[in-house]
Tab-separated table of C-alpha atoms in Angstrom:
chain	number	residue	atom	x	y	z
M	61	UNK	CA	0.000	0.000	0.000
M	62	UNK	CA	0.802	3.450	-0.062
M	63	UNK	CA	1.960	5.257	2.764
M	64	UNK	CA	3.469	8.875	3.949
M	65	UNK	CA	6.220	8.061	6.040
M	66	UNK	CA	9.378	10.413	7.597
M	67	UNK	CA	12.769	8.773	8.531
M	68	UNK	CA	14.141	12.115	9.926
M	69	UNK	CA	12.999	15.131	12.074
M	70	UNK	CA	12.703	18.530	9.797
M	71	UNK	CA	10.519	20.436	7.307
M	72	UNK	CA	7.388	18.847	5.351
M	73	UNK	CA	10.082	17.775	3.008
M	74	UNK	CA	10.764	14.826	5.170
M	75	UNK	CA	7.498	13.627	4.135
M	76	UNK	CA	7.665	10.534	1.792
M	77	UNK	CA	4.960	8.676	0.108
M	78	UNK	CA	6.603	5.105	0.037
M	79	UNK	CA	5.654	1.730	-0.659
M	80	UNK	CA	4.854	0.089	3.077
M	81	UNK	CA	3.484	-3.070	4.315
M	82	UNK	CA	0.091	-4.259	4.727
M	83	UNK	CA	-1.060	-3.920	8.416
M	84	UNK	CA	-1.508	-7.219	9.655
M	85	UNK	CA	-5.121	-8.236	10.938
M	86	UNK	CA	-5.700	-9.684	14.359
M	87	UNK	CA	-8.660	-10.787	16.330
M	88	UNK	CA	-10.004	-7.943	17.500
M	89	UNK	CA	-8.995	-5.286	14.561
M	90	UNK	CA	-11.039	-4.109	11.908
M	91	UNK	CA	-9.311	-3.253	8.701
M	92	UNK	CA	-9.997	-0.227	6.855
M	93	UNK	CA	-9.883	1.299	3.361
M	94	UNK	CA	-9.046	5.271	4.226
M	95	UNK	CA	-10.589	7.453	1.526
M	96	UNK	CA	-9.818	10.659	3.624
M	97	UNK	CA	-7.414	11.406	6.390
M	98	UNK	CA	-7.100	15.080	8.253
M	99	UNK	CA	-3.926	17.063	9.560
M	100	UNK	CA	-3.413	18.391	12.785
M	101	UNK	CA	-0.874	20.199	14.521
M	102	UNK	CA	0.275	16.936	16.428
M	103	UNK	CA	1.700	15.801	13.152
M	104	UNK	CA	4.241	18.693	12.424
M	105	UNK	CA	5.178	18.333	16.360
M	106	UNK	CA	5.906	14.692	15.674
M	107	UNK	CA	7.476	15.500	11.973
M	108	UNK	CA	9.395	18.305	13.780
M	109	UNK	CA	10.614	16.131	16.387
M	110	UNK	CA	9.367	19.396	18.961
M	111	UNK	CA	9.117	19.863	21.773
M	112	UNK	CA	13.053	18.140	22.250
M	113	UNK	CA	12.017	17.043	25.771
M	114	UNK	CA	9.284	14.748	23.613
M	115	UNK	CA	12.192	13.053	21.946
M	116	UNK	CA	12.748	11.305	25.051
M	117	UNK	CA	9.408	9.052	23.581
M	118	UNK	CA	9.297	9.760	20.079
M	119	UNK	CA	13.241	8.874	19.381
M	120	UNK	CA	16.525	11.481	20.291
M	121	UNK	CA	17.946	11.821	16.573
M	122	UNK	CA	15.407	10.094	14.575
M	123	UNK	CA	11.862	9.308	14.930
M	124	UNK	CA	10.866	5.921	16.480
M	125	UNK	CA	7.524	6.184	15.023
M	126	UNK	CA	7.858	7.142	11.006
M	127	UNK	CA	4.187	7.339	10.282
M	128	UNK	CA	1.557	10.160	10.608
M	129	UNK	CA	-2.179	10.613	10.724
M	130	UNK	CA	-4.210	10.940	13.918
M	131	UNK	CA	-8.103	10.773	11.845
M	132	UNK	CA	-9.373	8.883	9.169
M	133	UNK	CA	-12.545	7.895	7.606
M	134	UNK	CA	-12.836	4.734	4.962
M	135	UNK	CA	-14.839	1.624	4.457
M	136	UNK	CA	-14.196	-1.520	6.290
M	137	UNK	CA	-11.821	-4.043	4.349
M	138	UNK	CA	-12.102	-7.007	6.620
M	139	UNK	CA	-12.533	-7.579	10.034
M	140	UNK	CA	-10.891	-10.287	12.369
M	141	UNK	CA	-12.522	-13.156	13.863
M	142	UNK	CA	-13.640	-11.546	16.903
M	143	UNK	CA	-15.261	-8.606	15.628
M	144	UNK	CA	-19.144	-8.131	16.062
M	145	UNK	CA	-19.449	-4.529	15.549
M	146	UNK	CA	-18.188	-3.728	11.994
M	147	UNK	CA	-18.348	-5.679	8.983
M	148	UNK	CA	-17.131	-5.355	5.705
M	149	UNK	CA	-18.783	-2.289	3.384
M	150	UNK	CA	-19.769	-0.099	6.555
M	151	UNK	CA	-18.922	3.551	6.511
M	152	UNK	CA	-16.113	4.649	9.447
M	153	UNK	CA	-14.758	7.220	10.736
M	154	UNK	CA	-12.346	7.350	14.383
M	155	UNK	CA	-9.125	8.922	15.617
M	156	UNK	CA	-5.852	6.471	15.714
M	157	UNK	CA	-3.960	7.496	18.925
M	158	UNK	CA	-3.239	4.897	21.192
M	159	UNK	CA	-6.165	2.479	19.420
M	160	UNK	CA	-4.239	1.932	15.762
M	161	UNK	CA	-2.717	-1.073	15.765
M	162	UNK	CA	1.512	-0.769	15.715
M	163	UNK	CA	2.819	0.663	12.468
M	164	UNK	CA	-0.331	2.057	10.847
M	165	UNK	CA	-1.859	5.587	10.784
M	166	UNK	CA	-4.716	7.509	8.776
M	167	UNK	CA	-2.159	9.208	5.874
M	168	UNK	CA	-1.754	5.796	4.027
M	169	UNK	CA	-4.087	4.024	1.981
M	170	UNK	CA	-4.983	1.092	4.605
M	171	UNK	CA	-5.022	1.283	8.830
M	172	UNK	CA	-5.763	-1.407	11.229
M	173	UNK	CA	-7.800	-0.139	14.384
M	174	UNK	CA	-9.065	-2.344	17.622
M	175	UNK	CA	-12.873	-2.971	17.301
M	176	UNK	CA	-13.290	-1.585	20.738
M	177	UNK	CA	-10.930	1.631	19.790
M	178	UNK	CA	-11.861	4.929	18.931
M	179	UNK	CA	-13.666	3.725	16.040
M	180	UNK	CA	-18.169	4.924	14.659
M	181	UNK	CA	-19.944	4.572	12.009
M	182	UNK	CA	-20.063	7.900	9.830
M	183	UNK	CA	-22.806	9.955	10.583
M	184	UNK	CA	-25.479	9.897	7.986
M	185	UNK	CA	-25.055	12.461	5.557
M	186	UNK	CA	-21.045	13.136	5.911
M	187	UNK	CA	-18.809	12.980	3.046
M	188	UNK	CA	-15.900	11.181	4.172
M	189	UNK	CA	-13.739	14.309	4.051
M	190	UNK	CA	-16.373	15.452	6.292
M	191	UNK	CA	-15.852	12.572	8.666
M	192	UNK	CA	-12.256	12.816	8.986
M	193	UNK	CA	-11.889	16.340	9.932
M	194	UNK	CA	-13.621	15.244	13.400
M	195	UNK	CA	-12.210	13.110	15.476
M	196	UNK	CA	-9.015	15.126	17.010
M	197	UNK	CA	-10.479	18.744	16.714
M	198	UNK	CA	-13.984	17.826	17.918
M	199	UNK	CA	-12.853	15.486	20.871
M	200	UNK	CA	-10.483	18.583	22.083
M	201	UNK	CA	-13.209	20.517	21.364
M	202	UNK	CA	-15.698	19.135	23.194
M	203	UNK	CA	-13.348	17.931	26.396
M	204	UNK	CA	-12.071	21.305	26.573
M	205	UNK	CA	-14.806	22.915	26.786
M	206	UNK	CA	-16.908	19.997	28.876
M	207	UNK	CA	-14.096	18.507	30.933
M	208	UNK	CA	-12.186	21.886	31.655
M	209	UNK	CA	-14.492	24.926	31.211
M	210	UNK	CA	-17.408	22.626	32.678
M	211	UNK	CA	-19.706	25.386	30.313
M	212	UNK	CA	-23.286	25.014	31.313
M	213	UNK	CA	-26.135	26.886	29.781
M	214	UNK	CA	-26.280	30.525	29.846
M	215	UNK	CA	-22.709	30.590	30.636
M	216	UNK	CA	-20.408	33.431	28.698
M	217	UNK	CA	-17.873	31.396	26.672
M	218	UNK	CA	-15.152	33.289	24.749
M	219	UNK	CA	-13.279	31.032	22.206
M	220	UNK	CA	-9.781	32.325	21.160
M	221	UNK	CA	-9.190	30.841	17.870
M	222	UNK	CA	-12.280	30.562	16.832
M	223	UNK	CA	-11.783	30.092	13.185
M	224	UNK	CA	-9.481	27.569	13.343
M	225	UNK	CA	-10.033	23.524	12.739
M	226	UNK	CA	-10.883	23.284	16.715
M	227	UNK	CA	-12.206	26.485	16.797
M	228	UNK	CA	-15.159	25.675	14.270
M	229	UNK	CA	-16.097	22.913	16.470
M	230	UNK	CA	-15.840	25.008	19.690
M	231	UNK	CA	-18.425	27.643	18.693
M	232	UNK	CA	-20.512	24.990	17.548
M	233	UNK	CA	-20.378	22.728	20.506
M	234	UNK	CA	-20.332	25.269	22.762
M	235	UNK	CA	-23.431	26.768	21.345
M	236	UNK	CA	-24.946	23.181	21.842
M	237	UNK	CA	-24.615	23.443	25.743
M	238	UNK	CA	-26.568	26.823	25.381
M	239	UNK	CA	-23.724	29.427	26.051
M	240	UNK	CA	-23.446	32.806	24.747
M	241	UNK	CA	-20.467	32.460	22.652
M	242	UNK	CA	-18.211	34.558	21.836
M	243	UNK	CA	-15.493	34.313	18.624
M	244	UNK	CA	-11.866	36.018	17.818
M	245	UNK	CA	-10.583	35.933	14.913
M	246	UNK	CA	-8.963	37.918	12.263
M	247	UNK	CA	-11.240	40.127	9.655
M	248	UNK	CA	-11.327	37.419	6.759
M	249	UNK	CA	-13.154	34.942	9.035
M	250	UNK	CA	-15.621	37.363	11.371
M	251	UNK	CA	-18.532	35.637	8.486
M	252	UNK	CA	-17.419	32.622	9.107
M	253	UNK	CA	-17.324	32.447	12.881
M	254	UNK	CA	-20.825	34.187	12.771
M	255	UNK	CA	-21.709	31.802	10.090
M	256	UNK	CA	-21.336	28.916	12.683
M	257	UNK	CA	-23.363	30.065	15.450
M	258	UNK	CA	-21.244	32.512	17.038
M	259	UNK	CA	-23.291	35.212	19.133
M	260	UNK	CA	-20.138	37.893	18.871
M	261	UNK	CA	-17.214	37.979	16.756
M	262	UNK	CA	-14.174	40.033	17.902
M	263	UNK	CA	-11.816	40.823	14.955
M	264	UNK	CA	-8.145	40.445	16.621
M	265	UNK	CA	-7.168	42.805	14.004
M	266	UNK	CA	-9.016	45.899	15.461
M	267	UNK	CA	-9.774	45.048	19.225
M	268	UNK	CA	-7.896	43.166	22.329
M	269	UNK	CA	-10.520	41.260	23.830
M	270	UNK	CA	-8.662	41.461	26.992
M	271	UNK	CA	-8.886	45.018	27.173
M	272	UNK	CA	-12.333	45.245	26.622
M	273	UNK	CA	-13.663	45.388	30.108
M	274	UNK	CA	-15.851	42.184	29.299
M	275	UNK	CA	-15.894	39.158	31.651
M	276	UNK	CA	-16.383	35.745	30.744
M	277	UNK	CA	-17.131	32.494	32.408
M	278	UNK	CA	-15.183	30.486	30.428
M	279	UNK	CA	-11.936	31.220	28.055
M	280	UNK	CA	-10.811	28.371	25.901
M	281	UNK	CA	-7.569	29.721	23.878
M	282	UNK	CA	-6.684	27.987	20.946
M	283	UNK	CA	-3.375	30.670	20.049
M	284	UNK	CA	-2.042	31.549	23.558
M	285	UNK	CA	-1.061	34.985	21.858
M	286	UNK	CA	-2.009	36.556	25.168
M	287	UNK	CA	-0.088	36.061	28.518
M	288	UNK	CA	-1.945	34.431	31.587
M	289	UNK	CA	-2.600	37.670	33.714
M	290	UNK	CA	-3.855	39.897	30.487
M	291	UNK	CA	-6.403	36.435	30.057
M	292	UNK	CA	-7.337	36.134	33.723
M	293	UNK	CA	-8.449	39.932	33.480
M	294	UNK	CA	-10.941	38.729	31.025
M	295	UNK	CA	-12.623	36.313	33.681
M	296	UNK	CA	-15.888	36.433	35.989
M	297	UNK	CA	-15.241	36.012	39.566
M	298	UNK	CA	-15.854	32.068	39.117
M	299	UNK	CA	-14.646	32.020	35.350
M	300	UNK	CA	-12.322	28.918	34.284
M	301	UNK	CA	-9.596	29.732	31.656
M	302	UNK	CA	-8.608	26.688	29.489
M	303	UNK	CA	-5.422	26.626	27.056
M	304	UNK	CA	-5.165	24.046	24.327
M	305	UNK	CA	-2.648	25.861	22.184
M	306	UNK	CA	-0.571	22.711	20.020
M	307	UNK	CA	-0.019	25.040	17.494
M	308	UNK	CA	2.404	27.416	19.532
M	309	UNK	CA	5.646	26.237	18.736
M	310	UNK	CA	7.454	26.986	22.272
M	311	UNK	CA	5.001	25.421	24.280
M	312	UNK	CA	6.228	22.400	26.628
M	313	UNK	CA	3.128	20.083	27.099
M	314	UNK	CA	2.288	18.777	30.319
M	315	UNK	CA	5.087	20.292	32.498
M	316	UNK	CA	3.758	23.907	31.668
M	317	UNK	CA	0.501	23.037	32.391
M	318	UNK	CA	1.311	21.646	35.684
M	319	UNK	CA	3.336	25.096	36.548
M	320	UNK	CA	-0.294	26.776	35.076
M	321	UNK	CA	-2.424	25.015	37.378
M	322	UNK	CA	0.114	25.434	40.407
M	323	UNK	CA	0.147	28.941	39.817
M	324	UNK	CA	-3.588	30.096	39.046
M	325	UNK	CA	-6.088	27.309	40.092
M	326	UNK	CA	-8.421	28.284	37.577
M	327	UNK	CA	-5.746	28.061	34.736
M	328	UNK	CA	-5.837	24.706	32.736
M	329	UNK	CA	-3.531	23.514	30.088
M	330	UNK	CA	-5.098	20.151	28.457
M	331	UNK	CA	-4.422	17.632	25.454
M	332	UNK	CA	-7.229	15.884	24.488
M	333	UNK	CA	-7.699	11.934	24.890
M	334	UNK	CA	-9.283	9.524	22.432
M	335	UNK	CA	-12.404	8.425	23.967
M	336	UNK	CA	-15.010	6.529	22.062
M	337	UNK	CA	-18.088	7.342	23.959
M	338	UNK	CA	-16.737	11.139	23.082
M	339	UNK	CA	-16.517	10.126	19.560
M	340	UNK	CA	-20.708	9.219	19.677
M	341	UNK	CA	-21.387	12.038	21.654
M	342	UNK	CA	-19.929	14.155	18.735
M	343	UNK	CA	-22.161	11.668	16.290
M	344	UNK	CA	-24.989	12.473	17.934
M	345	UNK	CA	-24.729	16.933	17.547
M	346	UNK	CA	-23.392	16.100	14.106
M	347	UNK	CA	-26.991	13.825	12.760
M	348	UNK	CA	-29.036	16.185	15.319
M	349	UNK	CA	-27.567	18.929	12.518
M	350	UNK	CA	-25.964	21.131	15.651
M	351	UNK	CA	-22.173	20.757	14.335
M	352	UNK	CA	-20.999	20.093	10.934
M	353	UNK	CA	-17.600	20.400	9.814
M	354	UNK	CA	-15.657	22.726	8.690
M	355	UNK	CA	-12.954	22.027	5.846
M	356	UNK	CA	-10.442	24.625	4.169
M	357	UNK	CA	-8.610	22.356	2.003
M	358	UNK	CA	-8.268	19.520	0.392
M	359	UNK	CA	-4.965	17.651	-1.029
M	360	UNK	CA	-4.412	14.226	-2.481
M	361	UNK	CA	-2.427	11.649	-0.311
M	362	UNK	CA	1.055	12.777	-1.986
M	363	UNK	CA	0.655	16.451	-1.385
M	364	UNK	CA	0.462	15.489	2.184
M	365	UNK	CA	3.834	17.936	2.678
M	366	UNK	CA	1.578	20.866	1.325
M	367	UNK	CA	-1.399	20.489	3.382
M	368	UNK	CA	1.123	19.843	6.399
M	369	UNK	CA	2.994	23.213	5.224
M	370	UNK	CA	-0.216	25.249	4.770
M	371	UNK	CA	-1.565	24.172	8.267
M	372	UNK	CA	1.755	24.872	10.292
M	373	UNK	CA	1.578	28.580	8.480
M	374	UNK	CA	-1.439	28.534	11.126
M	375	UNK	CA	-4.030	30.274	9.463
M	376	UNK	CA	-6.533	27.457	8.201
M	377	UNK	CA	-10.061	27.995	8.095
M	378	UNK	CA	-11.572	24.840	9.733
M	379	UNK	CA	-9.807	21.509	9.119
M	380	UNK	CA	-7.315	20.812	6.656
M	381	UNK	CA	-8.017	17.323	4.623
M	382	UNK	CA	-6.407	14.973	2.558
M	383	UNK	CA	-8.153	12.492	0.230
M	384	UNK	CA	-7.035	8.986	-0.227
């Protein structure tokens, strides 16, 4: 089959579409024929080989893992002998993470994943391009927003990044719980963001929204272009601020959240988790008709370098794709 695969850390010119092995079918895997795969930021971290301290896992001068792809959607190939909830012909969509089996991600033309993984039927309706701009963006979305910012109705809930592939999904979702959202962005995507549900657009271009004297119950920052005490001036007495910012280039996972959160309780750094009850809760706004994705672009499987390229310039408009 064919494959993107990187045997060194660097640009998107380390991407290769190569020749690579059929994943191997066990038990409890269900194997599937990927018409679409998305891009997120987690794959020019991993392609990057940043942050260093992530090396420790990923490999210290070359990459351990050489495949990318953390969403897909396709049709079922085969399943293994143990498999009751797929069969061959249905419609999928999931996120890889942890649940791909060894060796195998979405940017190839075949992945494995466990039956029991992060793994749904496509919602009726979605084009497959559709489906595979979900799983990452929508899960952080949704657990950021949920987990973190615990938004209930009526709360004021100002998304930082709005236009972006998690963004899209954050208005949406967050309009969903009943908040009063509110959506930065820059002036070429003020329709969009209001397109989607959004209750208020700020245009970053003309206003600081953390010098506006307005206080919100929940911040979820997608850009972390604003430091901690400019957002925490931005918060109601009880407000929750919640940073999910892969896309900024210094920042050090885990160990900066945990300073965060030691510093100002109501700070929270987060990465999302794959989750597969998450993945039918996100089903279920998608066929109600209260989310539907957002896609910028589109690129065939061995332009995969450009679509990485044009996402790490970090101004996409909802999810970047590539077809299979």
């Amino acid at each position: 089959m064919k494959a993107i695969r990187y045997h060194a850390y660097g640009p998107p010119e380390v991407l290769r579409l190569e020749n690579a092995d059929m994943p191997a079918v066990g038990a409890d895997d269900v194997l599937i024929r990927v018409r679409a795969a998305s891009v997120n930021p987690l794959d020019w971290h991993n392609m990057r080989g940043e942050p260093y301290f992530a090396r420790l896992d990923m490999g210290l001068t070359r990459p351990r893992h050489t495949a990318l792809g953390a969403d897909l959607a396709g049709v079922v190939e085969s399943v293994g002998r143990n498999v009751t909830a797929f069969r061959p012909g249905d419609e999928v969509y999931g996120g890889c993470g942890l649940d791909l089996v060894p060796g195998t991600t979405g940017l190839a033309e075949y992945a494995c994943l466990r039956q029991d993984g992060m793994l749904r039927e496509m919602p009726a309706g979605l084009t497959f391009e559709q489906a595979a701009a979900v799983p990452v963006a929508a899960l952080t979305a949704l657990q950021g927003l949920r987990d973190r910012g615990r938004v209930r109705r009526g709360h004021r809930v100002l998304i930082n990044g709005a236009s972006g592939g998690v963004g899209t999904f954050a208005v949406q979702i967050a309009k969903a719980m009943g908040a009063e959202v509110t959506g930065v962005c820059g002036t070429g995507n003020t329709e969009l963001v209001r397109s989607i549900g959004a209750d208020h657009v700020v245009d970053y271009t003309k206003e600081d929204y953390t010098r506006s004297g307005k206080r919100y119950d929940v911040v979820l920052d997608l850009v972390a272009n604003h430091g901690l005490l400019a957002n925490r001036r931005v918060l109601a007495p009880t407000g929750v601020f919640v940073e999910c910012a892969p896309s900024k280039g210094q920042w050090i996972g885990p160990v900066l959240g945990m300073v965060k959160v030691a510093m100002m309780p109501r700070m929270a750094f987060f990465l999302s988790r794959t989750s597969a009850d998450d993945l039918a809760a996100v089903s279920g706004l998608i066929e109600s008709g209260k989310v539907t994705p957002v896609i910028d672009r589109t690129y065939p499987l061995d332009e995969t370098a450009e679509a990485v390229r044009y996402l790490e310039r970090g101004h996409a408009r909802g999810k970047v794709v590539v077809t299979v």
